[in-house]
Amino acid sequence: MSFSAQVKEELCRVNPGHKGCYQALCYGVLLYCNTFSGREIKIMTENRSFAQTLPRLFKRAFALNFDEVPADMDRPGKLIFRITDPEKTEQIFQTYGYSAKTPVHHINLGVLENECCRRSFMRGAFLAGGSVTDPARQYHLELVTDHYNVRGETYALLQELGFSPKQTDRSGNYITYFKQSDAISDFLTAIGAAVSAMEVISARIEKDMRNSVNRKVNCDTANVTKTVEAAMEQTEAIRKLEQAGLLEGLPEKLRQTAQMRMDNPEMSLSELASALDPPVTKSCLNHRLRKLMALAESL
């Protein structure tokens, strides 16, 4: 099961509460479904949980049944629900404040005065026209409708609920979307999918931890590489001085440093400084090694 299907299954278990929330939820479904006109209402879905829940939602919201329902809810592919009876479509349109004879596809905000109804509307919109990617791969949640005005009013509703979505168009559809993990988890919580929201949060934490570990490993690798390269340069300079017969004539501290570096090419400067007898600071050791390299370069 995809993560999007999992979210919808969780949402179908949410009880809208009072009749107004049922009607608000169905309002979201209708404005984000396939066809919502005076002649026909068609809702098409591949999600079995949503398909099984739809008849109950419409019965509670409007006290009516679909004129056409899938014969087999368990068969693969798309499941189609239709209402074609003019009296039923007129009743549904009147519930939201306009007539089936001259339908206007926009959100009647008077139907969604309460915040619980607005959240129910968003839940219905997601069930009918929403999708969300697996947070383990990427963060993207979108609501897709055929109606330009609906997209703009959904955007305004989301802003009133404290969200900052983005908008785009794709193949004649109007899309409201989120690409931030925090916004997606907050939206899922708001519409009733708290368990799925926790999965988004967990995926983000896991990614952050993995990225932190990778950064540390990369940093450590870079430091090791830098240490090895510096040690190779220093060792090569000391060998050059030795071949030129100049090493024995150097001051004792420089000879001691050169011998310690030759014997311990894998050590960092801090380790090498501590290993000297007596120990010296890292700065002091670095000063001696620079002297040795400068002498080698002068040859």
PDB file of C-alpha atoms in Angstrom:
ATOM      1  CA  MET A   1       0.000   0.000   0.000  1.00  0.00           C
ATOM      2  CA  SER A   2       1.310   3.432  -0.933  1.00  0.00           C
ATOM      3  CA  PHE A   3       1.730   6.107   1.717  1.00  0.00           C
ATOM      4  CA  SER A   4      -1.020   8.158   0.045  1.00  0.00           C
ATOM      5  CA  ALA A   5      -3.437   5.199   0.243  1.00  0.00           C
ATOM      6  CA  GLN A   6      -2.444   4.666   3.876  1.00  0.00           C
ATOM      7  CA  VAL A   7      -3.314   8.288   4.693  1.00  0.00           C
ATOM      8  CA  LYS A   8      -6.728   7.968   3.014  1.00  0.00           C
ATOM      9  CA  GLU A   9      -7.427   4.740   4.872  1.00  0.00           C
ATOM     10  CA  GLU A  10      -6.703   6.537   8.150  1.00  0.00           C
ATOM     11  CA  LEU A  11      -8.939   9.474   7.173  1.00  0.00           C
ATOM     12  CA  CYS A  12     -11.831   7.132   6.380  1.00  0.00           C
ATOM     13  CA  ARG A  13     -11.807   6.006  10.013  1.00  0.00           C
ATOM     14  CA  VAL A  14     -12.372   9.573  11.276  1.00  0.00           C
ATOM     15  CA  ASN A  15     -15.921  10.343  12.439  1.00  0.00           C
ATOM     16  CA  PRO A  16     -16.873  13.836  11.180  1.00  0.00           C
ATOM     17  CA  GLY A  17     -19.164  14.378  14.173  1.00  0.00           C
ATOM     18  CA  HIS A  18     -22.250  16.454  13.403  1.00  0.00           C
ATOM     19  CA  LYS A  19     -24.206  16.735  10.151  1.00  0.00           C
ATOM     20  CA  GLY A  20     -22.584  20.036   9.213  1.00  0.00           C
ATOM     21  CA  CYS A  21     -19.139  18.382   9.184  1.00  0.00           C
ATOM     22  CA  TYR A  22     -20.482  15.521   7.053  1.00  0.00           C
ATOM     23  CA  GLN A  23     -21.810  18.060   4.559  1.00  0.00           C
ATOM     24  CA  ALA A  24     -18.510  19.981   4.648  1.00  0.00           C
ATOM     25  CA  LEU A  25     -16.557  16.782   4.011  1.00  0.00           C
ATOM     26  CA  CYS A  26     -18.808  15.877   1.058  1.00  0.00           C
ATOM     27  CA  TYR A  27     -18.416  19.455  -0.206  1.00  0.00           C
ATOM     28  CA  GLY A  28     -14.660  18.909  -0.421  1.00  0.00           C
ATOM     29  CA  VAL A  29     -15.223  15.590  -2.174  1.00  0.00           C
ATOM     30  CA  LEU A  30     -17.602  17.128  -4.722  1.00  0.00           C
ATOM     31  CA  LEU A  31     -15.403  20.115  -5.597  1.00  0.00           C
ATOM     32  CA  TYR A  32     -12.361  17.862  -6.013  1.00  0.00           C
ATOM     33  CA  CYS A  33     -14.079  14.892  -7.691  1.00  0.00           C
ATOM     34  CA  ASN A  34     -14.278  14.065 -11.406  1.00  0.00           C
ATOM     35  CA  THR A  35     -17.674  15.599 -12.310  1.00  0.00           C
ATOM     36  CA  PHE A  36     -19.897  17.936 -10.303  1.00  0.00           C
ATOM     37  CA  SER A  37     -22.670  19.331 -12.503  1.00  0.00           C
ATOM     38  CA  GLY A  38     -26.446  19.578 -12.601  1.00  0.00           C
ATOM     39  CA  ARG A  39     -26.670  16.648 -14.983  1.00  0.00           C
ATOM     40  CA  GLU A  40     -24.274  14.311 -13.239  1.00  0.00           C
ATOM     41  CA  ILE A  41     -22.132  13.833 -10.179  1.00  0.00           C
ATOM     42  CA  LYS A  42     -19.336  11.313 -10.751  1.00  0.00           C
ATOM     43  CA  ILE A  43     -16.759  10.304  -8.192  1.00  0.00           C
ATOM     44  CA  MET A  44     -14.003   7.975  -9.346  1.00  0.00           C
ATOM     45  CA  THR A  45     -11.425   6.438  -7.029  1.00  0.00           C
ATOM     46  CA  GLU A  46      -8.979   3.563  -6.760  1.00  0.00           C
ATOM     47  CA  ASN A  47      -8.878   3.715  -2.973  1.00  0.00           C
ATOM     48  CA  ARG A  48     -10.979   0.886  -1.513  1.00  0.00           C
ATOM     49  CA  SER A  49     -11.360   2.478   1.922  1.00  0.00           C
ATOM     50  CA  PHE A  50     -12.699   5.688   0.391  1.00  0.00           C
ATOM     51  CA  ALA A  51     -15.010   3.726  -1.922  1.00  0.00           C
ATOM     52  CA  GLN A  52     -16.486   1.801   0.979  1.00  0.00           C
ATOM     53  CA  THR A  53     -16.955   4.992   3.015  1.00  0.00           C
ATOM     54  CA  LEU A  54     -18.563   7.162   0.294  1.00  0.00           C
ATOM     55  CA  PRO A  55     -22.132   5.764   0.448  1.00  0.00           C
ATOM     56  CA  ARG A  56     -22.243   6.243   4.225  1.00  0.00           C
ATOM     57  CA  LEU A  57     -20.939   9.821   3.932  1.00  0.00           C
ATOM     58  CA  PHE A  58     -23.597  10.835   1.396  1.00  0.00           C
ATOM     59  CA  LYS A  59     -26.327   9.093   3.382  1.00  0.00           C
ATOM     60  CA  ARG A  60     -25.417  11.053   6.519  1.00  0.00           C
ATOM     61  CA  ALA A  61     -24.917  14.360   4.687  1.00  0.00           C
ATOM     62  CA  PHE A  62     -27.903  14.348   2.324  1.00  0.00           C
ATOM     63  CA  ALA A  63     -30.041  11.310   3.310  1.00  0.00           C
ATOM     64  CA  LEU A  64     -29.746   9.917  -0.216  1.00  0.00           C
ATOM     65  CA  ASN A  65     -28.080   7.051  -2.068  1.00  0.00           C
ATOM     66  CA  PHE A  66     -25.946   6.953  -5.215  1.00  0.00           C
ATOM     67  CA  ASP A  67     -27.743   6.005  -8.412  1.00  0.00           C
ATOM     68  CA  GLU A  68     -24.782   3.904  -9.506  1.00  0.00           C
ATOM     69  CA  VAL A  69     -22.225   2.122  -7.342  1.00  0.00           C
ATOM     70  CA  PRO A  70     -19.517  -0.418  -8.250  1.00  0.00           C
ATOM     71  CA  ALA A  71     -20.822  -3.970  -8.360  1.00  0.00           C
ATOM     72  CA  ASP A  72     -17.634  -5.304  -6.796  1.00  0.00           C
ATOM     73  CA  MET A  73     -15.712  -3.050  -4.395  1.00  0.00           C
ATOM     74  CA  ASP A  74     -12.790  -5.486  -4.312  1.00  0.00           C
ATOM     75  CA  ARG A  75     -12.083  -5.603  -8.020  1.00  0.00           C
ATOM     76  CA  PRO A  76      -8.874  -3.899  -9.202  1.00  0.00           C
ATOM     77  CA  GLY A  77      -8.943  -0.602 -11.070  1.00  0.00           C
ATOM     78  CA  LYS A  78     -11.086   2.502 -10.730  1.00  0.00           C
ATOM     79  CA  LEU A  79     -14.407   2.440  -8.907  1.00  0.00           C
ATOM     80  CA  ILE A  80     -17.129   4.831 -10.110  1.00  0.00           C
ATOM     81  CA  PHE A  81     -20.044   6.334  -8.156  1.00  0.00           C
ATOM     82  CA  ARG A  82     -22.744   8.356  -9.943  1.00  0.00           C
ATOM     83  CA  ILE A  83     -25.769  10.460  -9.136  1.00  0.00           C
ATOM     84  CA  THR A  84     -27.887  11.364 -12.188  1.00  0.00           C
ATOM     85  CA  ASP A  85     -31.333  11.889 -10.663  1.00  0.00           C
ATOM     86  CA  PRO A  86     -32.116  15.635 -11.151  1.00  0.00           C
ATOM     87  CA  GLU A  87     -33.915  15.844  -7.795  1.00  0.00           C
ATOM     88  CA  LYS A  88     -30.885  14.475  -5.976  1.00  0.00           C
ATOM     89  CA  THR A  89     -28.420  16.770  -7.722  1.00  0.00           C
ATOM     90  CA  GLU A  90     -30.683  19.763  -7.045  1.00  0.00           C
ATOM     91  CA  GLN A  91     -30.874  18.818  -3.361  1.00  0.00           C
ATOM     92  CA  ILE A  92     -27.079  18.599  -3.133  1.00  0.00           C
ATOM     93  CA  PHE A  93     -26.546  21.919  -4.916  1.00  0.00           C
ATOM     94  CA  GLN A  94     -29.116  23.657  -2.713  1.00  0.00           C
ATOM     95  CA  THR A  95     -27.312  22.369   0.393  1.00  0.00           C
ATOM     96  CA  TYR A  96     -24.349  24.515  -0.653  1.00  0.00           C
ATOM     97  CA  GLY A  97     -26.345  27.561  -1.639  1.00  0.00           C
ATOM     98  CA  TYR A  98     -26.699  27.344  -5.418  1.00  0.00           C
ATOM     99  CA  SER A  99     -28.862  25.705  -8.036  1.00  0.00           C
ATOM    100  CA  ALA A 100     -28.029  22.680 -10.185  1.00  0.00           C
ATOM    101  CA  LYS A 101     -29.478  24.543 -13.172  1.00  0.00           C
ATOM    102  CA  THR A 102     -26.820  27.256 -12.994  1.00  0.00           C
ATOM    103  CA  PRO A 103     -23.973  25.723 -10.962  1.00  0.00           C
ATOM    104  CA  VAL A 104     -21.034  27.916 -10.037  1.00  0.00           C
ATOM    105  CA  HIS A 105     -17.913  26.069  -8.993  1.00  0.00           C
ATOM    106  CA  HIS A 106     -16.659  28.029  -6.042  1.00  0.00           C
ATOM    107  CA  ILE A 107     -16.554  27.496  -2.292  1.00  0.00           C
ATOM    108  CA  ASN A 108     -19.484  28.969  -0.395  1.00  0.00           C
ATOM    109  CA  LEU A 109     -17.638  30.023   2.759  1.00  0.00           C
ATOM    110  CA  GLY A 110     -20.944  30.430   4.582  1.00  0.00           C
ATOM    111  CA  VAL A 111     -21.186  26.635   4.678  1.00  0.00           C
ATOM    112  CA  LEU A 112     -17.757  26.449   6.326  1.00  0.00           C
ATOM    113  CA  GLU A 113     -18.061  28.987   9.135  1.00  0.00           C
ATOM    114  CA  ASN A 114     -16.781  26.638  11.860  1.00  0.00           C
ATOM    115  CA  GLU A 115     -13.142  25.515  11.910  1.00  0.00           C
ATOM    116  CA  CYS A 116     -14.190  21.864  12.342  1.00  0.00           C
ATOM    117  CA  CYS A 117     -16.173  22.151   9.086  1.00  0.00           C
ATOM    118  CA  ARG A 118     -13.184  23.684   7.292  1.00  0.00           C
ATOM    119  CA  ARG A 119     -10.991  20.816   8.419  1.00  0.00           C
ATOM    120  CA  SER A 120     -13.664  18.357   7.259  1.00  0.00           C
ATOM    121  CA  PHE A 121     -13.786  20.117   3.895  1.00  0.00           C
ATOM    122  CA  MET A 122     -10.013  19.717   3.533  1.00  0.00           C
ATOM    123  CA  ARG A 123     -10.317  16.059   4.473  1.00  0.00           C
ATOM    124  CA  GLY A 124     -12.873  15.537   1.714  1.00  0.00           C
ATOM    125  CA  ALA A 125     -10.734  17.448  -0.782  1.00  0.00           C
ATOM    126  CA  PHE A 126      -7.767  15.212   0.006  1.00  0.00           C
ATOM    127  CA  LEU A 127      -9.824  12.011  -0.204  1.00  0.00           C
ATOM    128  CA  ALA A 128     -11.142  12.944  -3.657  1.00  0.00           C
ATOM    129  CA  GLY A 129      -8.286  14.915  -5.205  1.00  0.00           C
ATOM    130  CA  GLY A 130      -5.279  14.629  -2.944  1.00  0.00           C
ATOM    131  CA  SER A 131      -2.050  12.668  -2.879  1.00  0.00           C
ATOM    132  CA  VAL A 132       1.127  12.615  -0.813  1.00  0.00           C
ATOM    133  CA  THR A 133       4.470  11.008  -1.590  1.00  0.00           C
ATOM    134  CA  ASP A 134       6.283   8.602   0.694  1.00  0.00           C
ATOM    135  CA  PRO A 135       8.212  10.871   3.102  1.00  0.00           C
ATOM    136  CA  ALA A 136      11.122   8.433   3.051  1.00  0.00           C
ATOM    137  CA  ARG A 137      11.731   9.528  -0.569  1.00  0.00           C
ATOM    138  CA  GLN A 138      10.607  13.146  -0.758  1.00  0.00           C
ATOM    139  CA  TYR A 139       8.124  15.660   0.660  1.00  0.00           C
ATOM    140  CA  HIS A 140       5.176  16.568  -1.572  1.00  0.00           C
ATOM    141  CA  LEU A 141       1.447  16.815  -0.866  1.00  0.00           C
ATOM    142  CA  GLU A 142      -1.045  18.216  -3.357  1.00  0.00           C
ATOM    143  CA  LEU A 143      -4.764  18.849  -3.882  1.00  0.00           C
ATOM    144  CA  VAL A 144      -5.913  18.772  -7.520  1.00  0.00           C
ATOM    145  CA  THR A 145      -9.178  20.249  -8.838  1.00  0.00           C
ATOM    146  CA  ASP A 146     -10.644  21.091 -12.261  1.00  0.00           C
ATOM    147  CA  HIS A 147     -11.976  24.414 -11.001  1.00  0.00           C
ATOM    148  CA  TYR A 148      -9.852  27.550 -10.989  1.00  0.00           C
ATOM    149  CA  ASN A 149     -11.964  29.403  -8.391  1.00  0.00           C
ATOM    150  CA  VAL A 150     -11.953  26.403  -6.075  1.00  0.00           C
ATOM    151  CA  ARG A 151      -8.154  26.314  -6.107  1.00  0.00           C
ATOM    152  CA  GLY A 152      -7.933  29.992  -5.169  1.00  0.00           C
ATOM    153  CA  GLU A 153     -10.516  29.702  -2.391  1.00  0.00           C
ATOM    154  CA  THR A 154      -8.858  26.540  -1.038  1.00  0.00           C
ATOM    155  CA  TYR A 155      -5.634  28.532  -0.864  1.00  0.00           C
ATOM    156  CA  ALA A 156      -7.416  31.243   1.155  1.00  0.00           C
ATOM    157  CA  LEU A 157      -8.999  28.657   3.470  1.00  0.00           C
ATOM    158  CA  LEU A 158      -5.638  27.048   4.141  1.00  0.00           C
ATOM    159  CA  GLN A 159      -4.144  30.430   4.972  1.00  0.00           C
ATOM    160  CA  GLU A 160      -6.939  31.032   7.480  1.00  0.00           C
ATOM    161  CA  LEU A 161      -6.061  27.666   9.040  1.00  0.00           C
ATOM    162  CA  GLY A 162      -2.453  28.845   9.418  1.00  0.00           C
ATOM    163  CA  PHE A 163      -0.861  27.243   6.338  1.00  0.00           C
ATOM    164  CA  SER A 164       1.209  28.768   3.524  1.00  0.00           C
ATOM    165  CA  PRO A 165       0.661  26.527   0.491  1.00  0.00           C
ATOM    166  CA  LYS A 166       1.847  27.052  -3.063  1.00  0.00           C
ATOM    167  CA  GLN A 167      -0.105  26.922  -6.317  1.00  0.00           C
ATOM    168  CA  THR A 168       0.541  25.691  -9.842  1.00  0.00           C
ATOM    169  CA  ASP A 169      -1.236  24.424 -12.970  1.00  0.00           C
ATOM    170  CA  ARG A 170      -0.750  21.060 -14.648  1.00  0.00           C
ATOM    171  CA  SER A 171      -2.515  19.669 -17.716  1.00  0.00           C
ATOM    172  CA  GLY A 172      -5.615  21.801 -17.222  1.00  0.00           C
ATOM    173  CA  ASN A 173      -5.798  21.083 -13.491  1.00  0.00           C
ATOM    174  CA  TYR A 174      -5.361  23.579 -10.673  1.00  0.00           C
ATOM    175  CA  ILE A 175      -3.094  22.459  -7.849  1.00  0.00           C
ATOM    176  CA  THR A 176      -2.466  23.544  -4.283  1.00  0.00           C
ATOM    177  CA  TYR A 177       0.598  21.903  -2.776  1.00  0.00           C
ATOM    178  CA  PHE A 178       3.121  21.671   0.063  1.00  0.00           C
ATOM    179  CA  LYS A 179       6.790  20.666  -0.186  1.00  0.00           C
ATOM    180  CA  GLN A 180       7.935  21.189   3.406  1.00  0.00           C
ATOM    181  CA  SER A 181       7.808  18.268   5.831  1.00  0.00           C
ATOM    182  CA  ASP A 182       6.544  20.467   8.694  1.00  0.00           C
ATOM    183  CA  ALA A 183       3.660  21.821   6.611  1.00  0.00           C
ATOM    184  CA  ILE A 184       2.715  18.336   5.390  1.00  0.00           C
ATOM    185  CA  SER A 185       2.710  16.820   8.891  1.00  0.00           C
ATOM    186  CA  ASP A 186       0.693  19.781  10.242  1.00  0.00           C
ATOM    187  CA  PHE A 187      -1.825  19.504   7.391  1.00  0.00           C
ATOM    188  CA  LEU A 188      -2.263  15.749   7.893  1.00  0.00           C
ATOM    189  CA  THR A 189      -2.787  16.331  11.615  1.00  0.00           C
ATOM    190  CA  ALA A 190      -5.372  19.045  10.904  1.00  0.00           C
ATOM    191  CA  ILE A 191      -7.471  16.814   8.641  1.00  0.00           C
ATOM    192  CA  GLY A 192      -7.352  13.845  11.023  1.00  0.00           C
ATOM    193  CA  ALA A 193      -4.379  11.719   9.909  1.00  0.00           C
ATOM    194  CA  ALA A 194      -2.229  12.106  13.028  1.00  0.00           C
ATOM    195  CA  VAL A 195      -0.588   8.675  12.706  1.00  0.00           C
ATOM    196  CA  SER A 196       0.533   9.398   9.140  1.00  0.00           C
ATOM    197  CA  ALA A 197       1.735  12.830  10.259  1.00  0.00           C
ATOM    198  CA  MET A 198       3.979  11.127  12.828  1.00  0.00           C
ATOM    199  CA  GLU A 199       5.474   9.011  10.035  1.00  0.00           C
ATOM    200  CA  VAL A 200       6.386  12.192   8.156  1.00  0.00           C
ATOM    201  CA  ILE A 201       8.028  13.602  11.294  1.00  0.00           C
ATOM    202  CA  SER A 202       9.906  10.334  11.925  1.00  0.00           C
ATOM    203  CA  ALA A 203      11.129  10.236   8.322  1.00  0.00           C
ATOM    204  CA  ARG A 204      12.401  13.813   8.625  1.00  0.00           C
ATOM    205  CA  ILE A 205      14.236  13.063  11.880  1.00  0.00           C
ATOM    206  CA  GLU A 206      15.816   9.965  10.340  1.00  0.00           C
ATOM    207  CA  LYS A 207      16.918  11.944   7.281  1.00  0.00           C
ATOM    208  CA  ASP A 208      18.350  14.714   9.463  1.00  0.00           C
ATOM    209  CA  MET A 209      20.299  12.199  11.528  1.00  0.00           C
ATOM    210  CA  ARG A 210      21.585  10.427   8.421  1.00  0.00           C
ATOM    211  CA  ASN A 211      22.651  13.729   6.875  1.00  0.00           C
ATOM    212  CA  SER A 212      24.376  14.744  10.115  1.00  0.00           C
ATOM    213  CA  VAL A 213      26.290  11.463  10.215  1.00  0.00           C
ATOM    214  CA  ASN A 214      27.244  11.804   6.552  1.00  0.00           C
ATOM    215  CA  ARG A 215      28.492  15.343   7.105  1.00  0.00           C
ATOM    216  CA  LYS A 216      30.583  14.206  10.061  1.00  0.00           C
ATOM    217  CA  VAL A 217      32.002  11.253   8.118  1.00  0.00           C
ATOM    218  CA  ASN A 218      32.807  13.518   5.167  1.00  0.00           C
ATOM    219  CA  CYS A 219      34.433  16.048   7.481  1.00  0.00           C
ATOM    220  CA  ASP A 220      36.474  13.343   9.225  1.00  0.00           C
ATOM    221  CA  THR A 221      37.494  11.887   5.876  1.00  0.00           C
ATOM    222  CA  ALA A 222      38.579  15.291   4.645  1.00  0.00           C
ATOM    223  CA  ASN A 223      40.607  15.853   7.825  1.00  0.00           C
ATOM    224  CA  VAL A 224      42.286  12.457   7.525  1.00  0.00           C
ATOM    225  CA  THR A 225      43.102  13.108   3.873  1.00  0.00           C
ATOM    226  CA  LYS A 226      44.547  16.498   4.764  1.00  0.00           C
ATOM    227  CA  THR A 227      46.649  14.958   7.587  1.00  0.00           C
ATOM    228  CA  VAL A 228      47.984  12.199   5.325  1.00  0.00           C
ATOM    229  CA  GLU A 229      48.875  14.620   2.530  1.00  0.00           C
ATOM    230  CA  ALA A 230      50.688  16.956   4.952  1.00  0.00           C
ATOM    231  CA  ALA A 231      52.571  14.042   6.540  1.00  0.00           C
ATOM    232  CA  MET A 232      53.682  12.810   3.092  1.00  0.00           C
ATOM    233  CA  GLU A 233      54.989  16.262   2.182  1.00  0.00           C
ATOM    234  CA  GLN A 234      56.860  16.546   5.494  1.00  0.00           C
ATOM    235  CA  THR A 235      58.338  13.041   5.178  1.00  0.00           C
ATOM    236  CA  GLU A 236      59.481  13.750   1.644  1.00  0.00           C
ATOM    237  CA  ALA A 237      61.184  16.990   2.765  1.00  0.00           C
ATOM    238  CA  ILE A 238      62.992  15.164   5.600  1.00  0.00           C
ATOM    239  CA  ARG A 239      64.203  12.455   3.207  1.00  0.00           C
ATOM    240  CA  LYS A 240      65.502  15.163   0.899  1.00  0.00           C
ATOM    241  CA  LEU A 241      67.498  16.705   3.744  1.00  0.00           C
ATOM    242  CA  GLU A 242      68.794  13.269   4.746  1.00  0.00           C
ATOM    243  CA  GLN A 243      69.949  12.469   1.207  1.00  0.00           C
ATOM    244  CA  ALA A 244      71.727  15.816   1.051  1.00  0.00           C
ATOM    245  CA  GLY A 245      73.550  14.998   4.291  1.00  0.00           C
ATOM    246  CA  LEU A 246      72.114  18.016   6.077  1.00  0.00           C
ATOM    247  CA  LEU A 247      69.935  16.251   8.648  1.00  0.00           C
ATOM    248  CA  GLU A 248      72.771  15.439  11.099  1.00  0.00           C
ATOM    249  CA  GLY A 249      73.908  19.042  11.189  1.00  0.00           C
ATOM    250  CA  LEU A 250      70.550  20.406  12.285  1.00  0.00           C
ATOM    251  CA  PRO A 251      69.790  21.526  15.863  1.00  0.00           C
ATOM    252  CA  GLU A 252      68.743  18.705  18.170  1.00  0.00           C
ATOM    253  CA  LYS A 253      65.096  19.812  18.381  1.00  0.00           C
ATOM    254  CA  LEU A 254      64.748  19.783  14.592  1.00  0.00           C
ATOM    255  CA  ARG A 255      66.509  16.395  14.334  1.00  0.00           C
ATOM    256  CA  GLN A 256      64.209  14.979  17.035  1.00  0.00           C
ATOM    257  CA  THR A 257      61.135  16.323  15.215  1.00  0.00           C
ATOM    258  CA  ALA A 258      62.332  14.930  11.867  1.00  0.00           C
ATOM    259  CA  GLN A 259      62.975  11.480  13.353  1.00  0.00           C
ATOM    260  CA  MET A 260      59.582  11.429  15.091  1.00  0.00           C
ATOM    261  CA  ARG A 261      57.802  12.325  11.837  1.00  0.00           C
ATOM    262  CA  MET A 262      59.709   9.660   9.876  1.00  0.00           C
ATOM    263  CA  ASP A 263      58.864   7.018  12.508  1.00  0.00           C
ATOM    264  CA  ASN A 264      55.187   8.029  12.746  1.00  0.00           C
ATOM    265  CA  PRO A 265      53.908   9.185   9.325  1.00  0.00           C
ATOM    266  CA  GLU A 266      50.298   8.335  10.267  1.00  0.00           C
ATOM    267  CA  MET A 267      50.130  10.646  13.304  1.00  0.00           C
ATOM    268  CA  SER A 268      48.322  13.974  13.309  1.00  0.00           C
ATOM    269  CA  LEU A 269      50.154  17.093  14.473  1.00  0.00           C
ATOM    270  CA  SER A 270      48.451  16.914  17.888  1.00  0.00           C
ATOM    271  CA  GLU A 271      49.450  13.283  18.372  1.00  0.00           C
ATOM    272  CA  LEU A 272      53.011  13.951  17.193  1.00  0.00           C
ATOM    273  CA  ALA A 273      53.396  16.973  19.507  1.00  0.00           C
ATOM    274  CA  SER A 274      52.284  14.891  22.512  1.00  0.00           C
ATOM    275  CA  ALA A 275      54.655  12.043  21.597  1.00  0.00           C
ATOM    276  CA  LEU A 276      57.790  14.214  21.661  1.00  0.00           C
ATOM    277  CA  ASP A 277      60.022  14.163  24.738  1.00  0.00           C
ATOM    278  CA  PRO A 278      59.410  16.601  26.239  1.00  0.00           C
ATOM    279  CA  PRO A 279      55.927  17.207  24.658  1.00  0.00           C
ATOM    280  CA  VAL A 280      55.427  20.471  22.785  1.00  0.00           C
ATOM    281  CA  THR A 281      52.413  22.411  21.608  1.00  0.00           C
ATOM    282  CA  LYS A 282      50.879  21.800  18.217  1.00  0.00           C
ATOM    283  CA  SER A 283      51.904  25.309  17.171  1.00  0.00           C
ATOM    284  CA  CYS A 284      55.516  24.687  18.185  1.00  0.00           C
ATOM    285  CA  LEU A 285      55.653  21.400  16.289  1.00  0.00           C
ATOM    286  CA  ASN A 286      54.119  22.985  13.216  1.00  0.00           C
ATOM    287  CA  HIS A 287      56.793  25.729  13.369  1.00  0.00           C
ATOM    288  CA  ARG A 288      59.593  23.120  13.424  1.00  0.00           C
ATOM    289  CA  LEU A 289      58.116  21.152  10.503  1.00  0.00           C
ATOM    290  CA  ARG A 290      57.775  24.344   8.449  1.00  0.00           C
ATOM    291  CA  LYS A 291      61.484  25.037   9.095  1.00  0.00           C
ATOM    292  CA  LEU A 292      62.407  21.544   7.862  1.00  0.00           C
ATOM    293  CA  MET A 293      60.294  21.961   4.714  1.00  0.00           C
ATOM    294  CA  ALA A 294      61.756  25.413   4.021  1.00  0.00           C
ATOM    295  CA  LEU A 295      65.292  23.992   4.280  1.00  0.00           C
ATOM    296  CA  ALA A 296      64.367  21.210   1.874  1.00  0.00           C
ATOM    297  CA  GLU A 297      62.872  23.667  -0.597  1.00  0.00           C
ATOM    298  CA  SER A 298      66.068  25.736  -0.531  1.00  0.00           C
ATOM    299  CA  LEU A 299      68.170  22.830  -1.789  1.00  0.00           C
TER     300      LEU A 299
END
